[in-house]
Amino acid sequence: MSSAVVEEKFHGELSDSARDSEDDSLLSNGDLPVPRRPSSTCQGIWSRVQTLTLYLTNIITLSVLLAVVLRPTRQVTDPSLDGVYSPAASSVEYYVHRFESAFYNRTAYMGTPSPELNDRWMGLSEYGLSKINDDQAKRLYEPTMSNLDNRSEHLVTLDVFHQLHCLFSIRKYFWPEYYPYDKKLNADGTEDKTTLDWLHWDHCIDSIRQSLMCSGDITPVVYHIDPRGHGIFPKLQGTHVCRKWDKIVEWAKEHDGSDSRFEFKEGDAELDLYRLDPQGYLEKGGSE
């Protein structure tokens, strides 16, 4: 081999070594790694994952918001609505209510009678008579009577209106100067308490007793120091879970039966049946 060829080969190898040394210097400059550009396939997958995650997050957030907004009013399970059918059961809603203090203070239903106070009490049982349809009447635990002018309208009174009527009647007794009644005296000067008025009051007192014992409000009445400092006394304006009164009245108003006929007239089938068998008629659906 000639010297010229050897020299050319030497210079070529030296040139390659210098280039490799320069590349190593660039790669190690500042010890910075040289990032690799991801492939287009990896970029596409990552983009789809991000988009899907965003969609799922939005769907979950929207679902939670809709669940909160559209959540129905919480209903308390009340076994009394399941045992004996009431056509007004659909009107029952509950809320927490604090009773008003009614001893030294006066509520809207207390005090000396006045036209306004009288109207307030009368209004409590204004829609005391309700009419229901055939299907509702068939579901009643006990049979009822129909409107004598319309046999497809069946008459009922929600018991709470009867109790309020009774309570108002008892209240009237304590204000005879405003609500006079036919007071009769015995031979010895004492009041005759066998009259219809007294029979009514006696009935009302026991009817309210039964209603209170039936509902059996178990709300705890707590005790506090009497404002006059005489000792520890019950704090009667406690907090209770109550049925919404306005909802019950609304149902009764929608089913108002105050225009129904009660008095018999000749030709009424009910009157003929009663005349034939008074006791049997009452047992099959007549009133007490």
Coordinates of N, CA and C in Angstrom, one line a residue, residues 23-198:
D23 N -20.6 15.6 18.2 CA -22.0 15.2 18.5 C -22.2 14.9 20.0
D24 N -21.2 14.2 20.6 CA -21.2 13.9 22.0 C -21.2 15.1 22.8
S25 N -20.5 16.1 22.4 CA -20.4 17.4 23.1 C -21.8 18.1 23.1
L26 N -22.4 18.1 21.9 CA -23.7 18.7 21.8 C -24.8 18.0 22.7
L27 N -24.8 16.7 22.7 CA -25.7 15.9 23.5 C -25.6 16.1 24.9
S28 N -24.3 16.3 25.4 CA -24.1 16.5 26.8 C -24.0 17.9 27.3
N29 N -24.3 18.8 26.4 CA -24.2 20.3 26.8 C -25.2 20.6 27.8
G30 N -24.7 21.0 29.0 CA -25.6 21.3 30.1 C -26.4 20.2 30.7
D31 N -26.0 19.0 30.3 CA -26.7 17.8 30.7 C -28.2 17.8 30.5
L32 N -28.6 18.5 29.4 CA -30.1 18.6 29.1 C -30.4 17.4 28.2
P33 N -31.6 16.7 28.6 CA -32.0 15.6 27.7 C -32.6 16.2 26.4
V34 N -32.5 15.5 25.4 CA -33.1 15.9 24.2 C -34.4 15.1 24.0
P35 N -35.6 15.8 24.1 CA -36.9 15.2 24.1 C -37.1 14.5 22.8
R36 N -37.9 13.4 22.9 CA -38.3 12.8 21.6 C -39.7 13.2 21.3
R37 N -39.9 13.5 20.1 CA -41.3 13.9 19.7 C -42.2 12.7 19.6
P38 N -43.3 12.7 20.3 CA -44.2 11.6 20.3 C -44.8 11.3 18.9
S39 N -45.2 10.1 18.7 CA -45.7 9.8 17.4 C -47.1 10.3 17.2
S40 N -47.6 10.5 16.0 CA -49.0 11.0 15.8 C -50.0 10.1 16.4
T41 N -49.8 8.8 16.4 CA -50.7 7.8 17.0 C -50.9 8.1 18.5
C42 N -49.8 8.3 19.2 CA -49.9 8.5 20.7 C -50.7 9.8 20.9
Q43 N -50.4 10.9 20.1 CA -51.1 12.1 20.3 C -52.6 12.0 20.1
G44 N -53.0 11.2 19.2 CA -54.4 11.0 18.9 C -55.2 10.4 20.0
I45 N -54.5 9.3 20.6 CA -55.1 8.6 21.7 C -55.3 9.5 22.9
W46 N -54.2 10.2 23.2 CA -54.2 11.1 24.4 C -55.3 12.2 24.3
S47 N -55.4 12.8 23.1 CA -56.4 13.8 22.8 C -57.9 13.2 23.0
R48 N -58.1 12.0 22.6 CA -59.4 11.4 22.8 C -59.7 11.1 24.2
V49 N -58.7 10.7 25.0 CA -58.9 10.5 26.4 C -59.2 11.8 27.2
Q50 N -58.5 12.8 26.8 CA -58.9 14.1 27.4 C -60.3 14.6 27.1
T51 N -60.7 14.4 25.9 CA -62.0 14.8 25.5 C -63.1 14.0 26.2
L52 N -62.9 12.7 26.3 CA -63.8 11.8 26.9 C -63.9 12.1 28.4
T53 N -62.8 12.4 29.0 CA -62.8 12.8 30.5 C -63.6 14.0 30.7
L54 N -63.5 15.0 29.8 CA -64.2 16.3 29.9 C -65.7 16.0 29.8
Y55 N -66.1 15.2 28.8 CA -67.5 14.9 28.6 C -68.1 14.2 29.9
L56 N -67.4 13.2 30.4 CA -67.9 12.5 31.6 C -68.1 13.4 32.8
T57 N -67.1 14.3 33.0 CA -67.2 15.3 34.1 C -68.4 16.2 33.9
N58 N -68.6 16.6 32.7 CA -69.8 17.5 32.5 C -71.1 16.8 32.7
I59 N -71.2 15.5 32.3 CA -72.4 14.7 32.4 C -72.7 14.5 33.9
I60 N -71.6 14.1 34.7 CA -71.8 13.9 36.1 C -72.3 15.1 36.8
T61 N -71.6 16.2 36.5 CA -72.0 17.5 37.1 C -73.4 17.9 36.8
L62 N -73.8 17.8 35.6 CA -75.2 18.1 35.2 C -76.2 17.2 35.8
S63 N -75.9 15.9 36.0 CA -76.8 14.9 36.6 C -77.0 15.3 38.1
V64 N -75.9 15.7 38.8 CA -76.0 16.0 40.2 C -76.9 17.3 40.3
L65 N -76.7 18.3 39.5 CA -77.5 19.5 39.5 C -79.0 19.2 39.3
L66 N -79.3 18.4 38.3 CA -80.7 18.0 38.0 C -81.3 17.2 39.1
A67 N -80.5 16.4 39.8 CA -81.1 15.6 40.9 C -81.5 16.5 42.0
V68 N -80.6 17.5 42.3 CA -80.9 18.5 43.4 C -82.1 19.3 43.0
V69 N -82.2 19.8 41.8 CA -83.3 20.8 41.4 C -84.6 20.0 41.3
L70 N -84.6 18.8 40.7 CA -85.8 18.1 40.5 C -86.2 17.1 41.6
R71 N -85.5 17.2 42.7 CA -85.8 16.3 43.8 C -87.1 16.6 44.4
P72 N -88.0 15.6 44.5 CA -89.4 15.8 45.1 C -89.3 16.2 46.5
T73 N -90.4 16.8 47.0 CA -90.5 17.2 48.4 C -90.5 15.9 49.2
R74 N -89.7 15.9 50.3 CA -89.6 14.7 51.1 C -90.9 14.4 51.8
Q75 N -91.4 13.2 51.7 CA -92.6 12.8 52.3 C -92.3 11.9 53.5
V76 N -92.9 12.2 54.6 CA -92.8 11.3 55.8 C -93.8 10.2 55.7
T77 N -93.3 9.0 55.9 CA -94.1 7.8 55.9 C -95.1 7.8 57.1
D78 N -96.4 7.8 56.8 CA -97.4 7.9 57.9 C -98.3 6.7 57.8
P79 N -98.1 5.8 58.7 CA -99.0 4.6 58.6 C -100.5 4.9 58.7
S80 N -100.8 6.0 59.3 CA -102.3 6.3 59.4 C -102.9 6.6 58.1
L81 N -102.1 6.8 57.0 CA -102.6 7.0 55.7 C -102.8 5.7 55.0
D82 N -102.3 4.6 55.5 CA -102.4 3.3 54.8 C -103.5 2.5 55.4
G83 N -103.8 2.6 56.6 CA -104.8 1.7 57.2 C -106.2 1.9 56.8
V84 N -106.7 3.2 56.9 CA -108.1 3.5 56.5 C -108.0 4.5 55.4
Y85 N -108.6 4.2 54.3 CA -108.5 5.1 53.1 C -109.1 6.5 53.4
S86 N -108.4 7.5 52.9 CA -109.0 8.9 52.9 C -108.8 9.5 51.5
P87 N -109.8 10.0 50.9 CA -109.6 10.6 49.6 C -108.7 11.8 49.6
A88 N -108.5 12.4 50.8 CA -107.7 13.6 51.0 C -106.2 13.2 51.3
A89 N -105.8 11.9 51.2 CA -104.5 11.5 51.6 C -103.4 12.2 50.7
S90 N -103.8 12.5 49.4 CA -102.9 13.1 48.5 C -102.5 14.5 48.8
S91 N -103.3 15.1 49.7 CA -103.1 16.5 50.1 C -102.1 16.6 51.2
V92 N -101.7 15.5 51.8 CA -100.9 15.6 53.1 C -99.5 15.9 52.8
E93 N -99.0 16.9 53.3 CA -97.5 17.3 53.3 C -97.2 17.7 54.7
Y94 N -95.9 17.6 55.0 CA -95.4 17.9 56.4 C -94.4 19.0 56.4
Y95 N -94.3 19.6 57.6 CA -93.3 20.7 57.8 C -93.1 20.8 59.3
V96 N -92.0 21.4 59.6 CA -91.6 21.6 61.0 C -92.2 23.0 61.5
H97 N -92.9 23.0 62.6 CA -93.6 24.2 63.0 C -93.5 24.4 64.5
R98 N -93.2 25.6 64.9 CA -93.1 26.0 66.3 C -94.4 26.5 66.8
F99 N -95.0 25.9 67.8 CA -96.3 26.4 68.3 C -96.1 27.8 68.9
E100 N -97.2 28.6 68.8 CA -97.1 29.9 69.4 C -97.4 29.9 70.9
S101 N -96.7 30.8 71.6 CA -97.0 30.9 73.0 C -98.4 31.4 73.3
A102 N -99.2 30.7 74.1 CA -100.6 31.0 74.2 C -101.0 31.0 75.7
F103 N -100.2 31.7 76.5 CA -100.6 31.8 77.9 C -100.6 33.3 78.3
Y104 N -99.5 33.9 78.4 CA -99.5 35.3 78.7 C -99.7 36.1 77.4
N105 N -99.3 35.5 76.3 CA -99.6 36.1 75.0 C -100.9 35.6 74.4
R106 N -101.3 36.2 73.3 CA -102.6 35.9 72.7 C -102.4 35.6 71.3
T107 N -102.9 34.4 70.8 CA -102.8 34.1 69.4 C -104.0 34.7 68.7
A108 N -104.1 34.5 67.4 CA -105.2 35.1 66.6 C -106.6 34.4 66.9
Y109 N -106.6 33.4 67.7 CA -107.9 32.7 68.0 C -108.2 32.8 69.5
M110 N -107.6 33.7 70.2 CA -107.8 33.8 71.6 C -108.5 35.2 71.9
G111 N -109.0 35.3 73.1 CA -109.5 36.6 73.6 C -111.0 36.8 73.5
T112 N -111.4 37.9 73.9 CA -112.9 38.3 73.9 C -113.5 38.2 72.5
P113 N -114.6 37.6 72.4 CA -115.2 37.4 71.0 C -115.4 38.8 70.4
S114 N -115.3 38.8 69.1 CA -115.6 39.9 68.2 C -116.0 39.4 66.9
P115 N -116.6 40.3 66.0 CA -117.0 39.8 64.7 C -115.8 39.2 63.9
E116 N -114.6 39.8 64.0 CA -113.4 39.3 63.3 C -113.0 38.0 63.9
L117 N -113.0 37.9 65.2 CA -112.6 36.6 65.8 C -113.6 35.5 65.5
N118 N -114.8 35.8 65.5 CA -115.9 34.9 65.2 C -115.7 34.3 63.8
D119 N -115.4 35.2 62.8 CA -115.2 34.8 61.4 C -114.0 33.9 61.3
R120 N -113.0 34.3 62.1 CA -111.8 33.5 62.1 C -112.0 32.0 62.5
W121 N -112.8 31.9 63.6 CA -113.1 30.5 64.0 C -114.1 29.8 63.0
M122 N -115.0 30.5 62.5 CA -116.0 29.9 61.6 C -115.2 29.5 60.3
G123 N -114.2 30.3 59.9 CA -113.4 29.9 58.7 C -112.7 28.6 58.8
L124 N -112.4 28.2 60.1 CA -111.6 27.0 60.2 C -112.3 25.7 59.7
S125 N -113.7 25.8 59.8 CA -114.5 24.6 59.3 C -115.4 25.0 58.2
E126 N -115.0 26.1 57.5 CA -115.9 26.6 56.4 C -116.1 25.5 55.3
Y127 N -115.1 24.7 55.0 CA -115.2 23.7 54.0 C -115.3 22.3 54.7
G128 N -116.2 22.2 55.6 CA -116.3 21.0 56.4 C -117.0 19.9 55.7
L129 N -117.8 20.2 54.7 CA -118.5 19.2 53.9 C -117.9 19.0 52.5
S130 N -117.5 17.8 52.2 CA -116.9 17.5 50.9 C -117.7 16.5 50.1
K131 N -117.5 16.5 48.8 CA -118.2 15.5 48.0 C -117.1 14.8 47.2
I132 N -117.2 13.5 47.1 CA -116.3 12.6 46.4 C -117.0 11.8 45.3
N133 N -116.2 11.2 44.4 CA -116.9 10.5 43.3 C -117.1 9.0 43.6
D134 N -117.7 8.3 42.7 CA -118.0 6.9 42.9 C -116.8 6.0 43.3
D135 N -115.7 6.2 42.6 CA -114.6 5.3 42.8 C -114.0 5.6 44.2
Q136 N -114.0 6.9 44.6 CA -113.5 7.2 45.9 C -114.4 6.6 47.0
A137 N -115.7 6.8 46.8 CA -116.7 6.3 47.8 C -116.6 4.8 48.0
K138 N -116.3 4.0 46.9 CA -116.1 2.6 47.0 C -115.0 2.2 47.9
R139 N -114.0 3.0 48.0 CA -112.8 2.7 48.8 C -112.9 3.1 50.3
L140 N -114.0 3.7 50.6 CA -114.2 4.1 52.0 C -114.3 2.9 52.9
Y141 N -113.8 3.0 54.1 CA -113.8 1.9 55.1 C -115.3 1.6 55.5
E142 N -116.1 2.7 55.5 CA -117.5 2.6 55.9 C -118.3 3.3 54.8
P143 N -119.5 2.8 54.5 CA -120.3 3.5 53.5 C -120.8 4.9 53.9
T144 N -121.1 5.7 52.9 CA -121.6 7.0 53.2 C -122.9 7.3 52.4
M145 N -123.4 8.5 52.5 CA -124.6 8.9 51.8 C -124.3 9.8 50.6
S146 N -125.2 9.8 49.7 CA -125.0 10.7 48.5 C -125.7 12.0 48.6
N147 N -125.3 12.9 47.8 CA -126.1 14.2 47.7 C -127.5 13.8 47.1
L148 N -128.5 14.2 47.8 CA -129.9 13.8 47.4 C -130.3 14.3 46.1
D149 N -129.6 15.3 45.6 CA -129.9 15.8 44.3 C -128.9 15.3 43.2
N150 N -127.9 14.6 43.6 CA -126.9 14.0 42.7 C -126.3 12.8 43.3
R151 N -126.8 11.6 42.8 CA -126.4 10.3 43.5 C -124.9 10.0 43.1
S152 N -124.3 10.7 42.2 CA -122.9 10.4 41.9 C -121.9 11.2 42.8
E153 N -122.5 12.1 43.6 CA -121.7 12.8 44.6 C -121.9 12.3 46.0
H154 N -120.8 11.8 46.6 CA -120.9 11.1 47.9 C -120.3 12.1 48.9
L155 N -121.0 12.1 50.1 CA -120.6 13.2 51.1 C -119.8 12.6 52.2
V156 N -118.7 13.4 52.5 CA -117.9 13.1 53.7 C -117.5 14.4 54.3
T157 N -117.0 14.3 55.6 CA -116.4 15.4 56.3 C -115.1 14.9 56.8
L158 N -114.0 15.6 56.5 CA -112.7 15.3 57.1 C -112.8 15.5 58.6
D159 N -112.4 14.6 59.4 CA -112.6 14.6 60.8 C -112.0 15.9 61.5
V160 N -110.9 16.4 61.0 CA -110.3 17.6 61.6 C -111.3 18.7 61.6
F161 N -112.2 18.9 60.6 CA -113.1 19.9 60.6 C -114.2 19.7 61.6
H162 N -114.6 18.5 61.8 CA -115.6 18.2 62.9 C -115.0 18.6 64.3
Q163 N -113.7 18.2 64.5 CA -113.1 18.5 65.8 C -113.0 20.0 66.0
L164 N -112.7 20.8 65.0 CA -112.6 22.2 65.1 C -114.0 22.8 65.3
H165 N -115.0 22.3 64.7 CA -116.4 22.7 64.9 C -116.7 22.5 66.4
C166 N -116.4 21.3 66.9 CA -116.7 21.0 68.3 C -115.9 22.0 69.3
L167 N -114.7 22.2 69.0 CA -113.9 23.1 69.8 C -114.5 24.5 69.8
F168 N -115.0 25.0 68.7 CA -115.6 26.3 68.7 C -116.9 26.3 69.5
S169 N -117.6 25.2 69.4 CA -118.9 25.1 70.2 C -118.6 25.2 71.7
I170 N -117.5 24.5 72.1 CA -117.2 24.6 73.5 C -116.7 26.0 73.9
R171 N -116.0 26.6 73.0 CA -115.5 28.0 73.3 C -116.7 28.9 73.5
K172 N -117.8 28.7 72.7 CA -118.9 29.6 72.8 C -119.6 29.5 74.2
Y173 N -119.5 28.3 74.8 CA -120.1 28.1 76.1 C -119.5 29.1 77.2
F174 N -118.3 29.4 77.0 CA -117.6 30.3 78.0 C -117.9 31.8 77.8
W175 N -118.6 32.1 76.7 CA -119.0 33.5 76.4 C -120.5 33.6 76.1
P176 N -121.3 33.2 77.1 CA -122.8 33.2 76.9 C -123.4 34.6 76.5
E177 N -122.7 35.6 77.0 CA -123.2 37.0 76.6 C -123.0 37.2 75.1
Y178 N -122.1 36.6 74.5 CA -121.9 36.7 73.0 C -122.6 35.6 72.2
Y179 N -122.7 34.4 72.9 CA -123.3 33.3 72.2 C -124.4 32.7 73.1
P180 N -125.5 33.3 73.2 CA -126.6 32.8 74.1 C -127.1 31.5 73.7
Y181 N -127.5 30.7 74.6 CA -128.1 29.4 74.3 C -129.4 29.2 75.2
D182 N -130.2 28.2 74.9 CA -131.4 28.0 75.6 C -131.1 27.3 76.9
K183 N -130.9 28.2 77.9 CA -130.6 27.7 79.2 C -131.8 27.3 80.0
K184 N -131.9 26.1 80.5 CA -133.1 25.6 81.3 C -132.6 25.3 82.7
L185 N -133.5 25.6 83.6 CA -133.2 25.3 85.0 C -134.1 24.2 85.6
N186 N -133.5 23.5 86.5 CA -134.2 22.5 87.3 C -135.0 23.2 88.4
A187 N -135.9 22.4 89.0 CA -136.7 23.0 90.1 C -135.9 23.6 91.2
D188 N -134.7 23.0 91.5 CA -133.9 23.5 92.6 C -133.0 24.7 92.1
G189 N -133.2 25.2 90.9 CA -132.4 26.3 90.4 C -131.1 26.0 89.7
T190 N -130.7 24.8 89.7 CA -129.5 24.4 89.0 C -129.8 24.2 87.5
E191 N -128.8 24.3 86.7 CA -129.0 24.2 85.3 C -129.3 22.8 84.8
D192 N -130.2 22.6 83.9 CA -130.6 21.3 83.4 C -129.5 21.0 82.3
K193 N -128.7 20.0 82.6 CA -127.7 19.6 81.7 C -128.0 18.4 80.8
T194 N -129.3 18.2 80.6 CA -129.7 17.1 79.7 C -130.3 17.7 78.4
T195 N -130.1 19.0 78.3 CA -130.6 19.6 77.0 C -129.8 19.2 75.8
L196 N -130.2 19.6 74.6 CA -129.5 19.3 73.4 C -128.1 20.0 73.4
D197 N -128.1 21.2 73.9 CA -126.8 22.0 73.9 C -125.8 21.2 74.8
W198 N -126.2 20.8 76.0 CA -125.3 20.1 76.9 C -124.9 18.7 76.3

